Amino acid sequence: MRMESPDLTAGNVEKIGAMFPNCVTETIDAHGTLKKAVNFKILKQMLSDEVIDGDEAYEFTWVGKKAAILEANRPIRKTLRPCPAESKNWDTTENLYIEGDNLEVLKLLQESYLGKVKMIYIDPPYNTGNDFVYADDFVRSQDEENRQMGVFDEEDNRLFRNTDTNGRFHSDWCSMIYPRLKLAASLLRDDGVIFISIDDHEVANMRKICEEIFGAQNFVAQLVWERAYSPKNDARFISNSHDYVLMYARNINDFVVGRLPRTIEANARYSNPDDDPRGIWMSDNMTVKTYTPDCDYPITTPSGVVREPPAGRCWSLSKNAFLERLRDNRIWFGPNGNGVPRIKRFLSELKFDGMAPTSILFYKEVGHSQEGAQEVGKLLGGGYFNGPKPVRLLKRLLTLAHTEKDSLVLDFFSGSATTAHAVMQLNAEDGGQRKFIMVQLPEACNEKSEAFKAGYKNICEIGKERIRRAGEKIRNEKAEAGNSSLDVGFRVFKLDDSNMKGVYYAADEIDQRRLEDMISNIKDGRGDLDLLFGCLLDWGLPLSMPYRSEQIGGCTVHTVGDGDLIACFADRIPESVVREIAKRKPLRAVFRDSCFADSPSKINAFEIFKSYMPEDAGDISKRVRVL
C-alpha cells in the first residue's frame, strides 16, 4: 500500500513518454533523488514544424557519467595478496586468477600490465532487468545504496539487482561498465583487441561507450553468435536465437585480424583443368557494374567467338591489361575455348593465408549455450553455472584476435573461466604458451543452488575448480600424444586492503594514543609474500614472475626474476646481508623499516649500495626502498 495520493506529475511524464519516448530522460531532483523527467527542449522541437534555436552536439551521456569518469582515475589503497594454498603449480605457472571487484583489480594492474595484453574478452551483466551489477560508491548515495542492497559477496563488496523499475536502470549499468572499460583499454597492446559479449538490451549503449573509449575508427565488427539451435515456442514475439560479440581494436592501423584455416569445401572450388604449372585455381567474373569506356571492347575467344560485356556492364580490365593476362595464361575461356572470359585466381597467390572470417558465428562452428553448460557439467559433475560460453566460441575469438603463441589474455568478468579453458586448449593444440589473467568477484552462491549444495560457496570456487579439472584433462590428453609440457596452473591472488597501516599514508594524523602503531607500519598478519607481491605491483612488475627464496646470514632473501627485485623483510638484518644483496647489483631492492636497528643503520645500507653501484649512486633511492 502506498498510503499517499497519486503522483500526477509522474503520471503525466509517463503519458508523454508513451507518445514521445525520446523526450523522457533521467534527472536528479532537489533532494538528490533520481527520477524520470521531460526534456522540454526536445519536446518543443517535436511539437514544432520549424527548427528551434539552441546549441546541438553529438554526444552520449547519462546521469552519473561524470562521476564514472572520475572513478576510473581515483586512486585506491588496496593490494593483491598471494594465496599459494589455493593455487596450482604456484612456482612454475605464469597464469593468474584474481578474486575481487574487477574495478579495483584493474586499477592495481595498471603499472604491471600497461600495454601488455593482446586480447581482452568479457561477458558482463546484460542488464536484462534481473541482473546483479556492481554497486560502485559513485553510483548513488550511501543511504540510497543501503536501501537497495541486501546482497553482499564474501568480501563485503556490494551487489544489487538492477531491475527495470529502477529509475536509473540504464544509467547504473552505464556507470558500472564505463570505468572498467576505460581502465581495460590502457592494458591493451597497440595491436590488441577487446571482445564484449552482449545482447539486445544494452548493445546500443555498449557501442556508444566503446566508441567513446576506443574510438569509432577502431570498431572492427559486431559479431552475431548463434547461441541457440532451436526456437522457443513459448516466446511472446520472436524467439531470440543470438547474442552479439562487439569487437574493438586498440589501434585499427596496428591490428591484424586472425584468419580461419581453409576448409575442404573452400579448397574444393579450386582445380587445374588446363594443368597450369602454377597450381590449382578458380575462375572469377571479369565484368563490373561501374561502366568505363576504356573497358568496353570486344574479345575474340580461342574458338573464334566474339564476346562483349553484358548491357550496362564492362570488363574489369582495360584492353592492355587484358592482353597482358592473356599472354600470361591468366584468362579462362572455358573447356571448349568459347566461353565468356574469366580471370584465373591461383590458390598459391592469395593475398592472405587462410579464410576471411565472417560476422556470423554459427553454432555448428563455435558451439551454442547448451554446449557451454554441458562442458561445465561434465567437468564438475553438475550444472553449477548459468550461461557459460562454449570453449569453441572463445577459441574462435582467440583466433580472430590473432594471438601469438606467447600472448597475454585477460578476462575480468571471468565467471566459469571458459576463457582460461580455451587458452589452455589452444596451447595444447598448437604448442603455444599463451597466458591468462582471470578476474572475478567472489559472488556468493545461493544457499538453495546446486552449486552451494555441492560445496561451492562462491563463483570463484567454481571457476578455479573448472580450471584445475580442465587443465588436467587437457594435459593428460596431450601426454597421450607424447608431449606433456603445458602450463595448466595458476597463481591465486585476492584483493585486500593495503599491507600498510594508515600511519604509512597519514603520519601527520598520528596522536599520542596511536604511537603504539608506529612500532610497525605493516599490518598484522601480512607475511613476506604479501609484501613481496605488493612491491611487484608498486614497481610495475608482472605478478607471474618467478622468484626464489634463500637463507643468507640467517635471513630470508627473495630474488625475483634474474635480479629484477631482491627483497629482505627480516628484523635487524646484519650488515653482511645488506652487502651480499648489494654485490648482486639488483635492478631494485627493498627492505622493511624493521630491518634496521636505527636510522644510522638505514643510512649505512644506502651507502653500501652506492659503493657497489657507483654508476647509479645519484639515483640509488629510486632503486632501493624501505617500507
Coordinates of N, CA and C in Angstrom, one line a residue, residues 384-543:
Y384 N 26.5 -26.3 -12.4 CA 26.7 -25.3 -11.3 C 26.8 -23.8 -11.8
F385 N 26.6 -23.6 -13.1 CA 26.8 -22.2 -13.5 C 25.8 -22.0 -14.7
N386 N 25.2 -20.8 -14.6 CA 24.2 -20.4 -15.6 C 24.9 -19.7 -16.8
G387 N 24.6 -20.1 -18.0 CA 25.0 -19.5 -19.2 C 26.5 -19.4 -19.5
P388 N 27.3 -20.4 -19.2 CA 28.7 -20.4 -19.6 C 28.9 -20.4 -21.1
K389 N 29.9 -19.7 -21.6 CA 30.1 -19.7 -23.0 C 30.9 -21.0 -23.4
P390 N 30.6 -21.6 -24.6 CA 31.3 -22.8 -25.0 C 32.8 -22.5 -25.3
V391 N 33.6 -23.5 -25.1 CA 35.1 -23.3 -25.4 C 35.4 -23.0 -26.8
R392 N 34.6 -23.6 -27.7 CA 34.8 -23.4 -29.2 C 34.6 -21.9 -29.5
L393 N 33.7 -21.2 -28.9 CA 33.5 -19.8 -29.2 C 34.7 -19.0 -28.8
L394 N 35.2 -19.2 -27.6 CA 36.4 -18.5 -27.1 C 37.6 -18.8 -28.0
K395 N 37.7 -20.1 -28.4 CA 38.9 -20.4 -29.3 C 38.8 -19.7 -30.6
R396 N 37.6 -19.5 -31.1 CA 37.4 -18.7 -32.4 C 37.8 -17.3 -32.1
L397 N 37.4 -16.7 -31.0 CA 37.8 -15.3 -30.7 C 39.3 -15.2 -30.5
L398 N 40.0 -16.2 -29.9 CA 41.4 -16.2 -29.8 C 42.1 -16.2 -31.2
T399 N 41.4 -16.9 -32.1 CA 42.0 -16.9 -33.5 C 41.8 -15.5 -34.2
L400 N 40.6 -15.0 -34.0 CA 40.3 -13.7 -34.6 C 41.2 -12.6 -34.1
A401 N 41.6 -12.7 -32.8 CA 42.5 -11.7 -32.2 C 43.9 -11.8 -32.7
H402 N 44.2 -12.9 -33.4 CA 45.5 -13.1 -34.0 C 46.5 -13.2 -32.9
T403 N 46.2 -13.9 -31.8 CA 47.1 -14.1 -30.7 C 48.3 -14.9 -31.1
E404 N 49.5 -14.4 -30.7 CA 50.7 -15.2 -30.9 C 50.8 -16.3 -29.9
K405 N 51.8 -17.1 -30.0 CA 51.8 -18.3 -29.1 C 52.3 -17.9 -27.6
D406 N 52.7 -16.6 -27.4 CA 53.1 -16.2 -26.1 C 52.2 -15.0 -25.6
S407 N 51.0 -14.8 -26.3 CA 50.2 -13.6 -26.0 C 49.6 -13.7 -24.6
L408 N 49.2 -12.6 -24.0 CA 48.6 -12.5 -22.7 C 47.1 -12.2 -23.0
V409 N 46.2 -12.9 -22.3 CA 44.8 -12.8 -22.5 C 44.1 -12.5 -21.1
L410 N 43.2 -11.5 -21.1 CA 42.6 -11.0 -19.9 C 41.1 -11.2 -20.0
D411 N 40.5 -11.7 -18.9 CA 39.0 -11.7 -18.8 C 38.7 -11.3 -17.4
F412 N 38.1 -10.1 -17.3 CA 37.8 -9.5 -15.9 C 36.3 -9.7 -15.5
F413 N 35.5 -10.4 -16.3 CA 34.2 -11.0 -15.8 C 34.3 -12.5 -16.0
S414 N 35.2 -13.1 -15.3 CA 35.7 -14.5 -15.6 C 34.6 -15.5 -15.6
G415 N 33.7 -15.4 -14.6 CA 32.6 -16.3 -14.4 C 33.1 -17.8 -14.3
S416 N 32.7 -18.7 -15.2 CA 33.0 -20.1 -15.1 C 34.4 -20.3 -15.6
A417 N 35.1 -19.3 -16.1 CA 36.5 -19.4 -16.6 C 36.6 -20.1 -17.9
T418 N 35.7 -20.0 -18.8 CA 35.7 -20.5 -20.1 C 37.0 -20.0 -20.8
T419 N 37.3 -18.7 -20.6 CA 38.4 -18.1 -21.3 C 39.7 -18.9 -21.0
A420 N 39.9 -19.2 -19.7 CA 41.1 -19.9 -19.3 C 41.1 -21.3 -19.9
H421 N 40.0 -21.9 -19.9 CA 39.9 -23.3 -20.5 C 40.3 -23.2 -22.0
A422 N 39.8 -22.2 -22.7 CA 40.1 -22.1 -24.1 C 41.5 -21.8 -24.4
V423 N 42.1 -21.0 -23.6 CA 43.6 -20.7 -23.7 C 44.4 -21.9 -23.6
M424 N 44.1 -22.7 -22.5 CA 44.9 -24.0 -22.3 C 44.6 -24.9 -23.5
Q425 N 43.4 -25.0 -24.0 CA 43.1 -25.9 -25.0 C 43.8 -25.6 -26.3
L426 N 43.8 -24.3 -26.6 CA 44.5 -23.8 -27.8 C 46.0 -24.0 -27.7
N427 N 46.6 -23.8 -26.6 CA 48.0 -24.0 -26.3 C 48.3 -25.5 -26.6
A428 N 47.5 -26.4 -26.1 CA 47.7 -27.8 -26.3 C 47.7 -28.2 -27.8
E429 N 46.9 -27.5 -28.6 CA 46.7 -27.8 -30.0 C 47.8 -27.3 -30.9
D430 N 48.3 -26.1 -30.5 CA 49.3 -25.5 -31.4 C 50.7 -25.3 -30.8
G431 N 50.9 -25.8 -29.5 CA 52.1 -25.7 -28.9 C 52.4 -24.3 -28.3
G432 N 51.4 -23.5 -28.2 CA 51.6 -22.2 -27.7 C 51.8 -22.1 -26.2
Q433 N 52.2 -20.9 -25.8 CA 52.4 -20.6 -24.3 C 51.7 -19.4 -24.0
R434 N 50.5 -19.2 -24.5 CA 49.6 -18.1 -24.1 C 49.4 -18.1 -22.6
K435 N 49.2 -16.9 -22.0 CA 49.0 -16.8 -20.6 C 47.6 -16.1 -20.4
F436 N 47.0 -16.4 -19.3 CA 45.7 -15.8 -19.0 C 45.7 -15.1 -17.6
I437 N 44.9 -14.1 -17.5 CA 44.6 -13.4 -16.2 C 43.1 -13.4 -16.1
M438 N 42.5 -14.2 -15.1 CA 41.1 -14.2 -14.9 C 40.8 -13.3 -13.6
V439 N 39.8 -12.5 -13.7 CA 39.4 -11.7 -12.6 C 37.9 -11.9 -12.3
Q440 N 37.5 -12.2 -11.1 CA 36.1 -12.5 -10.8 C 35.8 -12.1 -9.3
L441 N 34.7 -11.4 -9.2 CA 34.2 -11.1 -7.9 C 33.7 -12.4 -7.2
P442 N 34.1 -12.6 -5.9 CA 33.6 -13.8 -5.2 C 32.2 -13.8 -4.8
E443 N 31.3 -13.6 -5.8 CA 29.9 -13.6 -5.6 C 29.4 -14.9 -5.0
A444 N 28.7 -14.7 -3.8 CA 28.2 -15.9 -3.1 C 27.2 -16.7 -3.9
C445 N 27.3 -18.0 -3.8 CA 26.2 -18.9 -4.4 C 25.0 -18.9 -3.5
N446 N 23.9 -19.0 -4.2 CA 22.6 -19.1 -3.4 C 22.6 -20.4 -2.6
E447 N 22.2 -20.3 -1.4 CA 22.3 -21.5 -0.5 C 21.3 -22.6 -1.0
K448 N 20.4 -22.3 -1.8 CA 19.5 -23.3 -2.4 C 20.0 -23.8 -3.7
S449 N 21.1 -23.3 -4.2 CA 21.5 -23.7 -5.5 C 22.3 -25.0 -5.5
E450 N 22.3 -25.7 -6.6 CA 23.0 -26.9 -6.7 C 24.5 -26.8 -6.5
A451 N 25.1 -25.6 -6.8 CA 26.5 -25.4 -6.6 C 26.8 -25.3 -5.1
F452 N 26.0 -24.6 -4.4 CA 26.2 -24.5 -2.9 C 26.1 -25.8 -2.2
K453 N 25.1 -26.6 -2.7 CA 24.9 -27.9 -2.1 C 26.1 -28.8 -2.4
A454 N 26.8 -28.6 -3.5 CA 28.0 -29.4 -3.9 C 29.2 -28.9 -3.2
G455 N 29.1 -27.8 -2.4 CA 30.3 -27.3 -1.6 C 30.9 -26.1 -2.2
Y456 N 30.4 -25.5 -3.2 CA 30.9 -24.2 -3.8 C 30.3 -23.0 -3.1
K457 N 31.0 -22.3 -2.4 CA 30.5 -21.1 -1.6 C 30.3 -19.9 -2.5
N458 N 31.2 -19.8 -3.5 CA 31.1 -18.6 -4.4 C 31.5 -19.0 -5.8
I459 N 31.3 -18.0 -6.7 CA 31.6 -18.3 -8.2 C 33.1 -18.5 -8.4
C460 N 34.0 -17.9 -7.6 CA 35.4 -18.1 -7.8 C 35.8 -19.5 -7.5
E461 N 35.2 -20.2 -6.5 CA 35.5 -21.6 -6.3 C 35.1 -22.5 -7.4
I462 N 34.0 -22.1 -8.1 CA 33.6 -22.9 -9.3 C 34.6 -22.7 -10.4
G463 N 35.0 -21.4 -10.6 CA 35.9 -21.1 -11.7 C 37.3 -21.8 -11.5
K464 N 37.8 -21.7 -10.3 CA 39.1 -22.3 -10.0 C 39.1 -23.8 -10.2
E465 N 38.0 -24.4 -9.7 CA 38.0 -25.9 -9.9 C 37.8 -26.3 -11.3
R466 N 37.1 -25.5 -12.1 CA 36.9 -25.7 -13.5 C 38.3 -25.7 -14.2
I467 N 39.1 -24.7 -13.9 CA 40.5 -24.6 -14.5 C 41.3 -25.8 -14.1
R468 N 41.3 -26.2 -12.8 CA 42.0 -27.4 -12.4 C 41.7 -28.6 -13.2
R469 N 40.4 -28.9 -13.2 CA 40.0 -30.1 -13.9 C 40.2 -30.1 -15.4
A470 N 39.9 -28.9 -16.0 CA 40.1 -28.8 -17.4 C 41.6 -28.9 -17.8
G471 N 42.4 -28.3 -17.0 CA 43.9 -28.4 -17.2 C 44.4 -29.8 -17.1
E472 N 43.9 -30.5 -16.1 CA 44.4 -31.9 -16.0 C 43.9 -32.8 -17.2
K473 N 42.7 -32.5 -17.6 CA 42.1 -33.3 -18.7 C 42.9 -33.0 -20.0
I474 N 43.2 -31.7 -20.2 CA 44.0 -31.3 -21.4 C 45.4 -31.9 -21.4
R475 N 46.0 -31.8 -20.2 CA 47.4 -32.2 -20.0 C 47.5 -33.7 -20.3
N476 N 46.5 -34.5 -19.7 CA 46.5 -35.9 -19.9 C 46.4 -36.3 -21.4
E477 N 45.5 -35.6 -22.1 CA 45.3 -35.9 -23.5 C 46.5 -35.5 -24.3
K478 N 47.2 -34.5 -23.9 CA 48.4 -34.1 -24.6 C 49.6 -35.1 -24.3
A479 N 49.6 -35.6 -23.0 CA 50.6 -36.6 -22.7 C 50.5 -37.8 -23.5
E480 N 49.3 -38.2 -23.7 CA 49.0 -39.4 -24.5 C 49.5 -39.2 -26.0
A481 N 49.6 -38.0 -26.4 CA 50.1 -37.7 -27.7 C 51.6 -37.6 -27.7
G482 N 52.2 -37.7 -26.6 CA 53.7 -37.7 -26.5 C 54.3 -36.4 -26.1
N483 N 53.5 -35.4 -25.6 CA 54.0 -34.1 -25.2 C 53.2 -33.6 -24.0
S484 N 53.9 -33.4 -22.9 CA 53.2 -33.0 -21.6 C 53.6 -31.7 -21.1
S485 N 54.4 -30.9 -21.9 CA 54.9 -29.6 -21.5 C 53.8 -28.6 -21.7
L486 N 53.0 -28.3 -20.8 CA 51.8 -27.4 -20.9 C 51.5 -26.8 -19.5
D487 N 51.4 -25.4 -19.5 CA 51.1 -24.7 -18.3 C 49.6 -24.7 -18.0
V488 N 49.2 -25.6 -17.1 CA 47.8 -25.7 -16.7 C 47.6 -25.2 -15.2
G489 N 48.6 -24.5 -14.7 CA 48.5 -24.0 -13.4 C 48.0 -22.5 -13.3
F490 N 47.9 -22.0 -12.1 CA 47.5 -20.6 -12.0 C 47.8 -20.1 -10.5
R491 N 48.3 -18.9 -10.4 CA 48.5 -18.3 -9.1 C 47.3 -17.5 -8.7
V492 N 46.8 -17.8 -7.5 CA 45.6 -17.1 -7.0 C 46.0 -15.9 -6.2
F493 N 45.4 -14.8 -6.4 CA 45.6 -13.5 -5.6 C 44.2 -13.0 -5.2
K494 N 44.1 -12.4 -4.0 CA 42.9 -11.9 -3.5 C 43.0 -10.4 -3.2
L495 N 42.0 -9.7 -3.7 CA 42.0 -8.2 -3.4 C 41.8 -8.0 -1.9
D496 N 42.6 -7.1 -1.3 CA 42.5 -6.8 0.1 C 43.0 -5.4 0.3
D497 N 42.8 -4.9 1.6 CA 43.3 -3.6 1.9 C 44.8 -3.6 1.9
S498 N 45.4 -2.4 1.8 CA 46.8 -2.2 1.8 C 47.5 -3.0 2.9
N499 N 48.8 -3.4 2.6 CA 49.6 -4.1 3.6 C 50.1 -3.1 4.6
M500 N 50.0 -1.8 4.3 CA 50.5 -0.8 5.2 C 49.4 -0.2 6.1
K501 N 49.8 0.1 7.3 CA 48.8 0.7 8.3 C 48.6 2.1 7.8
G502 N 47.5 2.7 8.3 CA 47.1 4.1 8.0 C 48.2 5.1 8.2
V503 N 49.0 4.9 9.2 CA 50.0 5.8 9.6 C 51.1 6.0 8.4
Y504 N 51.1 4.9 7.6 CA 52.1 5.0 6.5 C 51.7 6.1 5.5
Y505 N 50.4 6.4 5.4 CA 50.0 7.4 4.5 C 49.7 8.7 5.1
A506 N 49.4 8.7 6.4 CA 49.0 10.0 7.1 C 49.7 10.1 8.4
A507 N 51.0 10.3 8.3 CA 51.8 10.4 9.5 C 51.4 11.7 10.3
D508 N 50.9 12.7 9.6 CA 50.6 14.0 10.3 C 49.3 13.8 11.2
E509 N 48.6 12.7 11.0 CA 47.4 12.5 11.8 C 47.7 11.7 13.1
I510 N 48.9 11.3 13.3 CA 49.3 10.5 14.5 C 49.2 11.3 15.8
D511 N 48.5 10.8 16.8 CA 48.5 11.4 18.1 C 49.1 10.5 19.1
Q512 N 49.2 11.0 20.3 CA 49.9 10.2 21.4 C 49.3 8.9 21.6
R513 N 47.9 8.8 21.4 CA 47.3 7.5 21.7 C 47.6 6.4 20.6
R514 N 48.1 6.9 19.5 CA 48.4 5.9 18.4 C 49.9 5.7 18.2
L515 N 50.7 6.1 19.1 CA 52.1 5.9 19.0 C 52.5 4.5 18.9
E516 N 51.7 3.6 19.6 CA 52.0 2.2 19.6 C 51.9 1.6 18.2
D517 N 51.1 2.3 17.3 CA 51.0 1.8 15.9 C 52.3 2.0 15.2
M518 N 53.2 2.8 15.6 CA 54.4 3.1 14.9 C 55.5 2.1 15.2
I519 N 55.2 1.2 16.1 CA 56.1 0.1 16.3 C 56.4 -0.7 15.0
S520 N 55.3 -0.8 14.2 CA 55.5 -1.4 12.9 C 54.4 -0.7 12.0
N521 N 54.8 -0.3 10.7 CA 53.9 0.3 9.8 C 53.2 -0.8 8.9
I522 N 53.6 -2.1 9.1 CA 53.0 -3.2 8.4 C 51.8 -3.8 9.2
K523 N 50.7 -4.0 8.5 CA 49.6 -4.6 9.2 C 49.9 -6.0 9.8
D524 N 49.3 -6.3 10.9 CA 49.5 -7.7 11.5 C 48.9 -8.7 10.5
G525 N 49.6 -9.8 10.5 CA 49.2 -10.9 9.6 C 49.7 -10.9 8.2
R526 N 50.4 -9.8 7.8 CA 51.0 -9.8 6.5 C 52.4 -10.3 6.5
G527 N 52.6 -11.4 5.6 CA 53.9 -12.0 5.6 C 54.8 -11.6 4.5
D528 N 55.9 -12.3 4.3 CA 56.9 -11.9 3.3 C 56.3 -11.8 1.9
L529 N 55.4 -12.9 1.5 CA 54.9 -12.9 0.2 C 53.9 -11.7 0.0
D530 N 53.1 -11.4 1.0 CA 52.3 -10.2 0.8 C 53.1 -9.0 0.5
L531 N 54.1 -8.8 1.2 CA 55.0 -7.6 1.0 C 55.7 -7.7 -0.4
L532 N 56.2 -8.9 -0.7 CA 56.9 -9.0 -2.0 C 56.0 -8.7 -3.2
F533 N 54.8 -9.3 -3.2 CA 54.0 -9.1 -4.4 C 53.4 -7.7 -4.3
G534 N 53.2 -7.1 -3.2 CA 52.8 -5.7 -3.1 C 53.9 -4.8 -3.8
C535 N 55.2 -5.2 -3.6 CA 56.2 -4.4 -4.2 C 56.2 -4.6 -5.7
L536 N 55.9 -5.8 -6.2 CA 55.8 -6.1 -7.6 C 54.8 -5.1 -8.3
L537 N 53.6 -5.0 -7.6 CA 52.6 -4.1 -8.1 C 53.1 -2.7 -8.1
D538 N 53.7 -2.3 -7.0 CA 54.1 -0.9 -6.9 C 55.2 -0.6 -7.9
W539 N 56.0 -1.5 -8.2 CA 57.1 -1.2 -9.2 C 56.8 -1.6 -10.6
G540 N 55.6 -2.1 -10.8 CA 55.1 -2.4 -12.2 C 55.7 -3.7 -12.7
L541 N 56.0 -4.7 -11.9 CA 56.5 -6.0 -12.4 C 55.4 -7.0 -12.5
P542 N 55.4 -7.9 -13.4 CA 54.3 -8.9 -13.6 C 54.2 -9.8 -12.4
L543 N 53.0 -10.1 -12.0 CA 52.8 -11.0 -10.8 C 53.1 -12.4 -11.1

